[in-house]
PDB file of C-alpha atoms in Angstrom:
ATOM      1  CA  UNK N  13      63.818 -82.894 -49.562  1.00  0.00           C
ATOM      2  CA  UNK N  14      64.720 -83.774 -46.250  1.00  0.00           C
ATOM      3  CA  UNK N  15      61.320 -84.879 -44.582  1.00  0.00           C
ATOM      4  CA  UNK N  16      62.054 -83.107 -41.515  1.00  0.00           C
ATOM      5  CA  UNK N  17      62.331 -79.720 -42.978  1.00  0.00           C
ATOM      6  CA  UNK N  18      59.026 -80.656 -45.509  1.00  0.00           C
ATOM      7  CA  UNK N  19      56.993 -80.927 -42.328  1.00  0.00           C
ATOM      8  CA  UNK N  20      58.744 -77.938 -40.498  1.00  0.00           C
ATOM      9  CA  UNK N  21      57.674 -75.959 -43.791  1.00  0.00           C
ATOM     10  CA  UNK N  22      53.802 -77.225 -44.317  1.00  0.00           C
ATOM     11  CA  UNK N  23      53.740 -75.978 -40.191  1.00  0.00           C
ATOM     12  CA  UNK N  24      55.255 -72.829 -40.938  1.00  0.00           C
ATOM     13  CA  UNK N  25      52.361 -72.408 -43.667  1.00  0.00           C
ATOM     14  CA  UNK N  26      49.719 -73.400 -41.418  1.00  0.00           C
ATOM     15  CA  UNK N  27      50.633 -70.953 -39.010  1.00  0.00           C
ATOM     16  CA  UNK N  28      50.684 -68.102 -41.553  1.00  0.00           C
ATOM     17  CA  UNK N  29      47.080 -69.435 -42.716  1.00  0.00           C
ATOM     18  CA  UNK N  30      45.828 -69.369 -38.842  1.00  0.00           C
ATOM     19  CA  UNK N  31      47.277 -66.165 -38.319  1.00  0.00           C
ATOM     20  CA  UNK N  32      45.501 -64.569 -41.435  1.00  0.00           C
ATOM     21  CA  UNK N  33      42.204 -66.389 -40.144  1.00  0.00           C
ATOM     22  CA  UNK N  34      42.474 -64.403 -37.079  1.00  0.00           C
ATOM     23  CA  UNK N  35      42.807 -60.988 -38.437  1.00  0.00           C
ATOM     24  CA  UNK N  36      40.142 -61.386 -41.039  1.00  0.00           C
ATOM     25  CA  UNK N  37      37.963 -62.206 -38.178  1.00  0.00           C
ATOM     26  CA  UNK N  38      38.778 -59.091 -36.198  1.00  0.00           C
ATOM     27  CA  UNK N  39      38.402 -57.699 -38.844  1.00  0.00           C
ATOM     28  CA  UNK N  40      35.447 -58.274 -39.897  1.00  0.00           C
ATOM     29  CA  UNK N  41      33.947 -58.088 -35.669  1.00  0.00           C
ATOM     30  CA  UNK N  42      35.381 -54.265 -35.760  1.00  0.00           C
ATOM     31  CA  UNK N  43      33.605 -53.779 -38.992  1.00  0.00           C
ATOM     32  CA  UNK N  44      30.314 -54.957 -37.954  1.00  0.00           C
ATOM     33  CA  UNK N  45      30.497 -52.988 -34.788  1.00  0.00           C
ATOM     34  CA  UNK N  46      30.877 -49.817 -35.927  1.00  0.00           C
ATOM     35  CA  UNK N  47      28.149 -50.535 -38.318  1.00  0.00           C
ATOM     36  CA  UNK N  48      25.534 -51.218 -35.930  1.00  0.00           C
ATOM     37  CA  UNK N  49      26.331 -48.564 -33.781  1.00  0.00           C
ATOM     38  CA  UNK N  50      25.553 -45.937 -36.401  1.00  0.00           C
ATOM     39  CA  UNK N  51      22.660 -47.832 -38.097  1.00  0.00           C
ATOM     40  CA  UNK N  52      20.871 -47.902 -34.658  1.00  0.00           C
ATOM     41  CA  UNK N  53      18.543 -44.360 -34.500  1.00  0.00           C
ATOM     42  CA  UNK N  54      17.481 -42.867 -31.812  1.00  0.00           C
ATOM     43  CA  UNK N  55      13.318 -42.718 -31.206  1.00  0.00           C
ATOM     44  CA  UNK N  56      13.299 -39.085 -31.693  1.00  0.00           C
ATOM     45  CA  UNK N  57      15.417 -39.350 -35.245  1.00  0.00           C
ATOM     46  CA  UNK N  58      13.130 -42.501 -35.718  1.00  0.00           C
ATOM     47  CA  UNK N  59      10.424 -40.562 -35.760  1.00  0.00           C
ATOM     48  CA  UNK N  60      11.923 -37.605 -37.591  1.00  0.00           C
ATOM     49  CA  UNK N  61      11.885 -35.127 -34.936  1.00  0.00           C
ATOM     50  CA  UNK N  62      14.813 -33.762 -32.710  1.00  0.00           C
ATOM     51  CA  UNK N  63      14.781 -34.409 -29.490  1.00  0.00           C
ATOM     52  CA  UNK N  64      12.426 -31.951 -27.093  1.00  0.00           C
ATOM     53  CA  UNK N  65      13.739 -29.308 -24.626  1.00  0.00           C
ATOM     54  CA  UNK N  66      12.806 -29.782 -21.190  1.00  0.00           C
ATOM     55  CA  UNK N  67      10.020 -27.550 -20.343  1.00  0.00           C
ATOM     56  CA  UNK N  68      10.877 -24.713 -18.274  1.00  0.00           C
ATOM     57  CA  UNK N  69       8.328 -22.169 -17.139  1.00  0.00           C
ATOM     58  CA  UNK N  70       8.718 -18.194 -16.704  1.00  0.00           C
ATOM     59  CA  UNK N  71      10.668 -17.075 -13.810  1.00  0.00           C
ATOM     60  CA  UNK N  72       7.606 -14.569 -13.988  1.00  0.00           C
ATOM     61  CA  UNK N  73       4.502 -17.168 -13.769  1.00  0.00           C
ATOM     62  CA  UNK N  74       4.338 -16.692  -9.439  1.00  0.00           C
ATOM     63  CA  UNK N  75       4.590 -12.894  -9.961  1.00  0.00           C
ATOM     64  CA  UNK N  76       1.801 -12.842 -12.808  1.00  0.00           C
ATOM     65  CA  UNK N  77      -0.315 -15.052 -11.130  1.00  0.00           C
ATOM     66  CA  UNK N  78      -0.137 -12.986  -7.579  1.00  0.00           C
ATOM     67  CA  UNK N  79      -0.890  -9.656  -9.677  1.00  0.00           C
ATOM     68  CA  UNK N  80      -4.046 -11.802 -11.190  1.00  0.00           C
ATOM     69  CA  UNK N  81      -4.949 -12.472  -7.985  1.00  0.00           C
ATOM     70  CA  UNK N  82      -5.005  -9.170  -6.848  1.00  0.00           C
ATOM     71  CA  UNK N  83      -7.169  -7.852  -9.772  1.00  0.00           C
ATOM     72  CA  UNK N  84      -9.359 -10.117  -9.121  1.00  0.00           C
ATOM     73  CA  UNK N  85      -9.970  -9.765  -5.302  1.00  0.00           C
ATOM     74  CA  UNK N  86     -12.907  -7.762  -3.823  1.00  0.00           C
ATOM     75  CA  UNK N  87     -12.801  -3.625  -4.138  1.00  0.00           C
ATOM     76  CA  UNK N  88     -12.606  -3.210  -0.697  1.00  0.00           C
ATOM     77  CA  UNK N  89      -9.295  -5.511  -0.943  1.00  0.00           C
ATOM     78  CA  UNK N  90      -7.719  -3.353  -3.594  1.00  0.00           C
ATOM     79  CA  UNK N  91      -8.917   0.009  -1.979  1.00  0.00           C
ATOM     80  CA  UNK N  92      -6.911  -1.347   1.397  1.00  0.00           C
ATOM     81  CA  UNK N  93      -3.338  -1.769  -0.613  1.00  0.00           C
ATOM     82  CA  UNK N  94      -3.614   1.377  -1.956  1.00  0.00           C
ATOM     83  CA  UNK N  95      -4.729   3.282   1.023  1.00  0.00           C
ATOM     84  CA  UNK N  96      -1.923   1.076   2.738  1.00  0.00           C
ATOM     85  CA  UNK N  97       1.313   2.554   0.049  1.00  0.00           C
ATOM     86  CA  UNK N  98      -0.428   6.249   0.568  1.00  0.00           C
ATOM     87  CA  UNK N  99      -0.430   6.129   4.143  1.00  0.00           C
ATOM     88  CA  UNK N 100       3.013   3.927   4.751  1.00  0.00           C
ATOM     89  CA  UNK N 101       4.638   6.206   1.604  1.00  0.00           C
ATOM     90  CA  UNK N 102       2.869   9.945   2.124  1.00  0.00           C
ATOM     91  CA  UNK N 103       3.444  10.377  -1.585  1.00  0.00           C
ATOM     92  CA  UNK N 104       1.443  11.388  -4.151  1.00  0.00           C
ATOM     93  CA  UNK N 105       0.716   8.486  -7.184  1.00  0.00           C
ATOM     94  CA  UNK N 106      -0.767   8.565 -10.565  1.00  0.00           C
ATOM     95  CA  UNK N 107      -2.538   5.466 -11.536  1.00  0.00           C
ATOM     96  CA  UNK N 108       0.186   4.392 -13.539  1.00  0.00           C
ATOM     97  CA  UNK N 109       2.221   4.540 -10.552  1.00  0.00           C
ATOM     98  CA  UNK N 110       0.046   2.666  -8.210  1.00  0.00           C
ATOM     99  CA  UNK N 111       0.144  -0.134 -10.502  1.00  0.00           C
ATOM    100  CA  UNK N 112       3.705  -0.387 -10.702  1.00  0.00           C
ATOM    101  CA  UNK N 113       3.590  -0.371  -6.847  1.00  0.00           C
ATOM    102  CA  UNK N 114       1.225  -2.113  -5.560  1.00  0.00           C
ATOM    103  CA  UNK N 115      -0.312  -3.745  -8.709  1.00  0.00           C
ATOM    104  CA  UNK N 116      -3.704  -2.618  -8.120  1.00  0.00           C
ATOM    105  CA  UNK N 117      -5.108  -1.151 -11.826  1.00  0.00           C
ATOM    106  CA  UNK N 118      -7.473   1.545 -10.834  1.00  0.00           C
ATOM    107  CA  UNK N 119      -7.331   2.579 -13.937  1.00  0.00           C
ATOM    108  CA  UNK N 120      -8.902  -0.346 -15.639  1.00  0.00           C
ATOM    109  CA  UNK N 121     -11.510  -0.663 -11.897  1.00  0.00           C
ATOM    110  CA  UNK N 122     -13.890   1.785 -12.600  1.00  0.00           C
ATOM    111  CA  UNK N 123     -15.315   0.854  -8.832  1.00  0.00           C
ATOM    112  CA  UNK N 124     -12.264   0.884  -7.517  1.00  0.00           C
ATOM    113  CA  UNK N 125     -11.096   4.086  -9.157  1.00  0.00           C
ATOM    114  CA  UNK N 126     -14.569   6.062  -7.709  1.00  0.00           C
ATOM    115  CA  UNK N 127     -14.672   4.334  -4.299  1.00  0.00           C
ATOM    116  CA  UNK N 128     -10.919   5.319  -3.771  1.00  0.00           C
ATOM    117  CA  UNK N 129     -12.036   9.399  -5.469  1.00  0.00           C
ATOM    118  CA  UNK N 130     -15.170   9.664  -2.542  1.00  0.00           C
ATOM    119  CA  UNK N 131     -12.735   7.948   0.411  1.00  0.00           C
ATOM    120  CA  UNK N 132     -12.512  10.573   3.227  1.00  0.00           C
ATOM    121  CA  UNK N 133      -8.806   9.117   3.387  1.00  0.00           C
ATOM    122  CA  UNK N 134      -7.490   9.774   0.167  1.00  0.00           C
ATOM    123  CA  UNK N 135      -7.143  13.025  -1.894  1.00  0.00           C
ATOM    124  CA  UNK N 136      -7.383  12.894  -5.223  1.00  0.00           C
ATOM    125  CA  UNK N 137      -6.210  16.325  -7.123  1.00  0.00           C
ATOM    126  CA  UNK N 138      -7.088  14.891 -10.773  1.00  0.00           C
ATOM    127  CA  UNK N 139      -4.139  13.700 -11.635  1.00  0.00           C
ATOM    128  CA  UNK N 140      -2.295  12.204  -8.320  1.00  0.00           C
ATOM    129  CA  UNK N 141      -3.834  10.149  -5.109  1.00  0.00           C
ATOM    130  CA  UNK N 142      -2.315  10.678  -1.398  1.00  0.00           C
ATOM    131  CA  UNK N 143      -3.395  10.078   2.274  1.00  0.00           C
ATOM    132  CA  UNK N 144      -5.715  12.380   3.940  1.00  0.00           C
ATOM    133  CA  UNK N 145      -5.462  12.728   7.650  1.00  0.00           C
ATOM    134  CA  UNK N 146      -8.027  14.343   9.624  1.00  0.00           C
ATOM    135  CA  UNK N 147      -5.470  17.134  10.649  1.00  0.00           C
ATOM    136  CA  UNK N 148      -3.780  18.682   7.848  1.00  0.00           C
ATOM    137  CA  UNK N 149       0.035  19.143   9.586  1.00  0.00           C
ATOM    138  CA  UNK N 150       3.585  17.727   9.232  1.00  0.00           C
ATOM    139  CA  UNK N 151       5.875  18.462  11.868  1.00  0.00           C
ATOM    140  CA  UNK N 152       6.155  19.603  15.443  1.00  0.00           C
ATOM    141  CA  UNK N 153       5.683  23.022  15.070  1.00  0.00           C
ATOM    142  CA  UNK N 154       2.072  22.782  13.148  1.00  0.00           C
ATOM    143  CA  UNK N 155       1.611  20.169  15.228  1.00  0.00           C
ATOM    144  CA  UNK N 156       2.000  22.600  18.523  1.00  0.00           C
ATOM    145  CA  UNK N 157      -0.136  25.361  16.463  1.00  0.00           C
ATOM    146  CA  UNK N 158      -3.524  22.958  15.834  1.00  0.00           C
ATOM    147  CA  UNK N 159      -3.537  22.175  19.465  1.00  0.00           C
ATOM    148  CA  UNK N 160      -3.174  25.574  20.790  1.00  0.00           C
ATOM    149  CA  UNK N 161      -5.670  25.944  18.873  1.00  0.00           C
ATOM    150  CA  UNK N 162      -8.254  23.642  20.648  1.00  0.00           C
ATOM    151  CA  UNK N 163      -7.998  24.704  24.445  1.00  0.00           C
ATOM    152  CA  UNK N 164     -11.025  22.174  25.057  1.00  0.00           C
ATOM    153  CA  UNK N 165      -8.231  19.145  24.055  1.00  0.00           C
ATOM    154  CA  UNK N 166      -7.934  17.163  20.688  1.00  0.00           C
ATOM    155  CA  UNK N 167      -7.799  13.811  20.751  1.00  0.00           C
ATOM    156  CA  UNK N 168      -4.561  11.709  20.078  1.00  0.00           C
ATOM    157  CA  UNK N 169      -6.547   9.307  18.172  1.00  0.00           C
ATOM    158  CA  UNK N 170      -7.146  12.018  15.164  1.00  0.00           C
ATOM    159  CA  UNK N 171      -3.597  12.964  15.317  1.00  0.00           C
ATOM    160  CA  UNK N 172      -2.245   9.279  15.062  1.00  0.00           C
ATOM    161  CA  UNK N 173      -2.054   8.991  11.059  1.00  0.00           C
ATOM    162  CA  UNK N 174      -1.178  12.567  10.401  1.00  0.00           C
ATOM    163  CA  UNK N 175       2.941  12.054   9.841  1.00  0.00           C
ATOM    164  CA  UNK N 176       5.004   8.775  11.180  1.00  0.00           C
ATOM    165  CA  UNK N 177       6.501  10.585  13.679  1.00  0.00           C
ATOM    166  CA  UNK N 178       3.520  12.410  15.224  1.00  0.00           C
ATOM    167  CA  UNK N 179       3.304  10.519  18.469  1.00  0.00           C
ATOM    168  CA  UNK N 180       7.290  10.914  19.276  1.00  0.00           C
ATOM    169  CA  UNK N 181       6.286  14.797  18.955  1.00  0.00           C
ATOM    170  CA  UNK N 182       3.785  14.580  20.754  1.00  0.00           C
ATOM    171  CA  UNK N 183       5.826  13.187  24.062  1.00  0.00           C
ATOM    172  CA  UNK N 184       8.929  15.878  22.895  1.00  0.00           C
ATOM    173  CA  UNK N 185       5.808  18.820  23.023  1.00  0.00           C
ATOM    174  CA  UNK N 186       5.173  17.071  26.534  1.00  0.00           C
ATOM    175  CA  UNK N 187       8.184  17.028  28.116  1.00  0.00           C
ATOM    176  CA  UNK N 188       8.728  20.663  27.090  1.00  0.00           C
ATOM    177  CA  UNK N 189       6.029  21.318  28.952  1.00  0.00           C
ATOM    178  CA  UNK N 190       4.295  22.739  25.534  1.00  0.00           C
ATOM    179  CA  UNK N 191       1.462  20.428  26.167  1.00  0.00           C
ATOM    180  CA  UNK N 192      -0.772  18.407  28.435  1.00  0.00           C
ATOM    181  CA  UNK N 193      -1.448  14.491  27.851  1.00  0.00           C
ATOM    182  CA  UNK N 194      -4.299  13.649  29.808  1.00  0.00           C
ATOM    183  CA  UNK N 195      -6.368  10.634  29.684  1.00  0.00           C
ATOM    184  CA  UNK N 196      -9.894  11.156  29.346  1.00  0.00           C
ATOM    185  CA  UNK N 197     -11.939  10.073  31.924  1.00  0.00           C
ATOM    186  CA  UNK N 198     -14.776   7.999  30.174  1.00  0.00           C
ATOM    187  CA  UNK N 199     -13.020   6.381  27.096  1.00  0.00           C
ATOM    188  CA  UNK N 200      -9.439   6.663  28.418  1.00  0.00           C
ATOM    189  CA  UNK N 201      -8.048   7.925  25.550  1.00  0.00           C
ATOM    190  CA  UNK N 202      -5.526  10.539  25.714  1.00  0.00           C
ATOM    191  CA  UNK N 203      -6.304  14.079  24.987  1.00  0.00           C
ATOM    192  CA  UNK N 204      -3.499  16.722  23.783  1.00  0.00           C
ATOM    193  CA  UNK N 205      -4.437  20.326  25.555  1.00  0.00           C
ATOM    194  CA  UNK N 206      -2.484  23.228  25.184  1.00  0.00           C
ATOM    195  CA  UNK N 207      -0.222  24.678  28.250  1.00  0.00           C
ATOM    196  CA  UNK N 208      -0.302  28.045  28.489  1.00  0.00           C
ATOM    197  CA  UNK N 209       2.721  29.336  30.130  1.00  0.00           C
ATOM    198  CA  UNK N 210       1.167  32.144  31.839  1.00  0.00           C
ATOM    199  CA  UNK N 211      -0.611  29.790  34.596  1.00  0.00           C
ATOM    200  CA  UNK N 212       2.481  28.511  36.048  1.00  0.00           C
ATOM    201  CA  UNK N 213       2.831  32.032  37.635  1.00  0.00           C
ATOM    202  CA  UNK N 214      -0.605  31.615  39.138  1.00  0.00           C
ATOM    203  CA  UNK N 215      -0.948  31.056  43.153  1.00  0.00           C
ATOM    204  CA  UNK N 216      -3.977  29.369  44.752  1.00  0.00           C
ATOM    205  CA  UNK N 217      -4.981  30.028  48.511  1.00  0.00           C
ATOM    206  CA  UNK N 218      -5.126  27.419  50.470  1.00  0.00           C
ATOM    207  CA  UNK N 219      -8.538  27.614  51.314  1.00  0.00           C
ATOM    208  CA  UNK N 220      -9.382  27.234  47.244  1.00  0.00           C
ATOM    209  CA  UNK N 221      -7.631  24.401  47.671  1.00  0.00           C
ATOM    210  CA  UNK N 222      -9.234  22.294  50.083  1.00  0.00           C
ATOM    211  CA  UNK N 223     -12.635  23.950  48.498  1.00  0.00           C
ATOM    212  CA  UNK N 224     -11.400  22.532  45.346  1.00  0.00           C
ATOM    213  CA  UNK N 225     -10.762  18.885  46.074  1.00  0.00           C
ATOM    214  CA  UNK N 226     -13.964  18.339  48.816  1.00  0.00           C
ATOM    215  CA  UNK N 227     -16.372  18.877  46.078  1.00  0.00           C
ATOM    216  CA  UNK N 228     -18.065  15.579  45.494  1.00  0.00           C
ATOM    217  CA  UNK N 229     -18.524  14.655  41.849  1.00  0.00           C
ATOM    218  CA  UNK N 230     -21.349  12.599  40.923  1.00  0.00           C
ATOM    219  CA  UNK N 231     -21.500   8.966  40.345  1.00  0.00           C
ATOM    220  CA  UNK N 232     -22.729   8.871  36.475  1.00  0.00           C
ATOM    221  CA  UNK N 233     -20.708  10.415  33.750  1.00  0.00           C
ATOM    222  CA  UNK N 234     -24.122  11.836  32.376  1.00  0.00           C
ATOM    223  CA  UNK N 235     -24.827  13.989  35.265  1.00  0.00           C
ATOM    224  CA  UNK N 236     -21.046  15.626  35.112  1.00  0.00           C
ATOM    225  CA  UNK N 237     -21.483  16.148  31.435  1.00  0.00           C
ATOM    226  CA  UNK N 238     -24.309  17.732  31.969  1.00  0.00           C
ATOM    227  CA  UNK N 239     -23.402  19.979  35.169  1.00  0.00           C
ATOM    228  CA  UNK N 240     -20.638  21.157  32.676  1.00  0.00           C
ATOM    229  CA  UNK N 241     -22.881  21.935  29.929  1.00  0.00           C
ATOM    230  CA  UNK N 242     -25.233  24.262  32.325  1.00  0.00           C
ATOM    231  CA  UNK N 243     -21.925  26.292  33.412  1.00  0.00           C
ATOM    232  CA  UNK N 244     -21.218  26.584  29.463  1.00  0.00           C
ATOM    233  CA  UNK N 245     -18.528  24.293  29.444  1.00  0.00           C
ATOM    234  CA  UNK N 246     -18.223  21.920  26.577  1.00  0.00           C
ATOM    235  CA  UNK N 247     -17.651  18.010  28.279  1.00  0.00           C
ATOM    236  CA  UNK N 248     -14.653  15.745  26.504  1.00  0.00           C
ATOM    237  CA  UNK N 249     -16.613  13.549  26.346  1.00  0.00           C
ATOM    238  CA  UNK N 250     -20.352  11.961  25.512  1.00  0.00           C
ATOM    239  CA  UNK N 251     -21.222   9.018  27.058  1.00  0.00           C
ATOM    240  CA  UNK N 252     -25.061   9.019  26.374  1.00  0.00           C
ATOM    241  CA  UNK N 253     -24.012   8.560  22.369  1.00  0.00           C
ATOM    242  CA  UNK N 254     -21.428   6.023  23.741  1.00  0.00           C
ATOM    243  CA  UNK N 255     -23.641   3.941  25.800  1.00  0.00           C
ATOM    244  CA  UNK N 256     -26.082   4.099  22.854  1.00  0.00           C
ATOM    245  CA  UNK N 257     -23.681   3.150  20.222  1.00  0.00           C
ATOM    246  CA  UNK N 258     -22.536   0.149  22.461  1.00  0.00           C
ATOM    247  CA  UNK N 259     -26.416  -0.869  22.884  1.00  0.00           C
ATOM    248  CA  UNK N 260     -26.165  -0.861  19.022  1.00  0.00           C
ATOM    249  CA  UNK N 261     -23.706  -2.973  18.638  1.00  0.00           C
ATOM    250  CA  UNK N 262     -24.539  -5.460  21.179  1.00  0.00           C
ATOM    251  CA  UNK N 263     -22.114  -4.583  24.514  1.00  0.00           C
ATOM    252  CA  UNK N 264     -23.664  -5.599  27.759  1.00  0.00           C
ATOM    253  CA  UNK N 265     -23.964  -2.525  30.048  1.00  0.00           C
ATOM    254  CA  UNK N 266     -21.750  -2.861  33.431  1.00  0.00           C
ATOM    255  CA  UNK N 267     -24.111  -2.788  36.131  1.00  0.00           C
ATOM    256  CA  UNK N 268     -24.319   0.447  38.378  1.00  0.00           C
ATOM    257  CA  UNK N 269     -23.149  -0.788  41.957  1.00  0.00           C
ATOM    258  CA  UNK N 270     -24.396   1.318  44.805  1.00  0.00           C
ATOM    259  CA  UNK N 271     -21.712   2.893  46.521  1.00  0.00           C
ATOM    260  CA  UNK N 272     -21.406   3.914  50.629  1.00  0.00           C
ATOM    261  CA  UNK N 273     -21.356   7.529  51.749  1.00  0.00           C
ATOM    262  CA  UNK N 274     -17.728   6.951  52.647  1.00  0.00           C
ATOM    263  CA  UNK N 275     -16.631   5.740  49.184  1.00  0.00           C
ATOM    264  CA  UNK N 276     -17.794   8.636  47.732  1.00  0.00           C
ATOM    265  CA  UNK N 277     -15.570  10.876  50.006  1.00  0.00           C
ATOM    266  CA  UNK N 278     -12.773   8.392  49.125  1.00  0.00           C
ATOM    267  CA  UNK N 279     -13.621   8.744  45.863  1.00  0.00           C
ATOM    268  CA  UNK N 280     -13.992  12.653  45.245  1.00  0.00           C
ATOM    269  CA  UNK N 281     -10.725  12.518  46.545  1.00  0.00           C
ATOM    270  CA  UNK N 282      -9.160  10.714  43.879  1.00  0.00           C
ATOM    271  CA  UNK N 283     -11.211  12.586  41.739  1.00  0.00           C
ATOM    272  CA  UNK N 284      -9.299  15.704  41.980  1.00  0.00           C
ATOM    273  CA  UNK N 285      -5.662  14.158  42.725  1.00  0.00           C
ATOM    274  CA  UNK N 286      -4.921  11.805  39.539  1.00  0.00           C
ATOM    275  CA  UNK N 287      -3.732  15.119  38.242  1.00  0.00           C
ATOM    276  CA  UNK N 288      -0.519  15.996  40.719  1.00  0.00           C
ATOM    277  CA  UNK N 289       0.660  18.221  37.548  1.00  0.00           C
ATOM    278  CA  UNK N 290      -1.801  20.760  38.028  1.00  0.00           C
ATOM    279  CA  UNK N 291      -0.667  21.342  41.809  1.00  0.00           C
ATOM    280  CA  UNK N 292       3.423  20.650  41.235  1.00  0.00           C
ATOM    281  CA  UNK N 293       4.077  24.306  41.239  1.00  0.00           C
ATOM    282  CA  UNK N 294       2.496  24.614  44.833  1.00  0.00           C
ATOM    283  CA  UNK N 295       3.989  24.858  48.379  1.00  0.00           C
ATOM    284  CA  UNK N 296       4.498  20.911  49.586  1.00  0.00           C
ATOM    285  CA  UNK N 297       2.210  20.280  52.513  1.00  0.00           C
ATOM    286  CA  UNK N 298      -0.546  22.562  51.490  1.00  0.00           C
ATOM    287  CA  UNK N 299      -2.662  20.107  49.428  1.00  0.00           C
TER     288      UNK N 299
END
């Protein structure tokens, strides 16, 4: 054999030999891979347990906890949400129904239940609980009827929390000229009075007039309250319980200034004229 082509041949075989080197050995790195990817476990598998699911708490935990902490606030606490849906609401509620609302279980409060029963704001029939106002009415018209009813005045504080929309009746029944708003003199609160139509047609002499407004008033609310009581008229007011109830309760007393002669005459004449409705019917000039 040709020694050219002998060597050309033992090449030829050693390159075959390389070449099947090579592929055994990525062969066998492929292999050996794979293998230690799947013998590798995971901790949890490891351990024999699957993996844990992330802890996620009840979209209800806030609203169970608030409702705890409203069981377990004072009575007076509870008493005030429930008086608060009655009054806001001017339903009716069972128990069951107050719960739901306002999550306040009178039910299971035995000193809630009785304190709410003996409230002079709530009525309880029973069965159901709803807001008591002082004055039993729920719309203009009984509204107009309880305060004809009272020609010595009833006071806009007791009518306040009878129906929401007492106070924008009030100011209709005023500008109808149904009613009078006047403020009262000691605690300046305003007092509803009836108007009775059949004064407008009244006429007042002159000389009543000027009788009427130089009349000097005393200085202490005492001594008018109790010039009205000796000509059997019932005062608006009491300040003797008011000035005793604010002794009570620990407000200083303004003192009494002394006031000139002339004052007073200024004064009587104010005393009369803050109420330019009573006189608007009159001739101009004659006041």
């Amino acid at each position: 054999m040709d020694p050219l082509k002998d060597r050309l041949a033992r090449f030829k075989q050693q390159q075959e030999k390389c070449q099947s080197t090579l592929t055994s050995i990525a062969a066998r790195a492929a292999t050996s891979k794979a293998a230690a990817s799947k013998s590798v476990p995971s901790s949890s598998m490891a351990n024999g347990r699957s993996p844990a699911a992330p802890v996620k708490f009840s979209s209800d935990t806030e609203r169970l906890q608030h409702i705890n902490s409203i069981r377990k606030a004072p009575v007076g606490a509870q008493m005030k949400r429930v008086i608060d849906l009655l009054f806001s609401t001017r339903k009716a509620f069972t128990p069951e129904q107050i719960n739901e609302a306002c999550y306040v279980d009178i039910k299971a409060n035995k000193s809630v239940f009785d304190s709410l029963r003996k409230n002079p704001k709530v009525r309880y029939d029973g069965k159901q609980f709803s807001y008591k106002s002082k004055h039993n009415v729920k719309n203009k018209d009984e509204l107009l009827d309880l305060i004809r009813k009272f020609p010595e005045g009833v006071a806009v504080i007791d009518l306040k929390d009878s129906y929401p929309a007492v106070m924008d009746d009030l100011q209709a029944l005023k500008a109808e000229h149904n009613i009078w708003l006047l403020s009262n003199f000691d605690s300046q609160e305003d007092i509803a009075y009836p108007d009775d139509p059949k004064m407008d047609n009244i006429k007042v002499d002159d000389d009543l007039k000027l009788l009427f407004r130089g009349i000097e008033l005393p200085l202490d609310m005492i001594d008018i309250e109790r010039d009205l009581q000796k000509n059997g008229m019932k005062p608006a007011t009491n300040t003797a319980k008011r000035r005793a109830m604010a002794q009570v309760d620990g407000i200083p007393q303004k003192p009494k200034t002394k006031k000139k002669k002339h004052e007073i005459s200024k004064r009587t004449k104010l005393t009369n004229a803050h109420l330019p409705e009573l006189f608007q019917h009159l001739k101009p000039g004659s006041s």
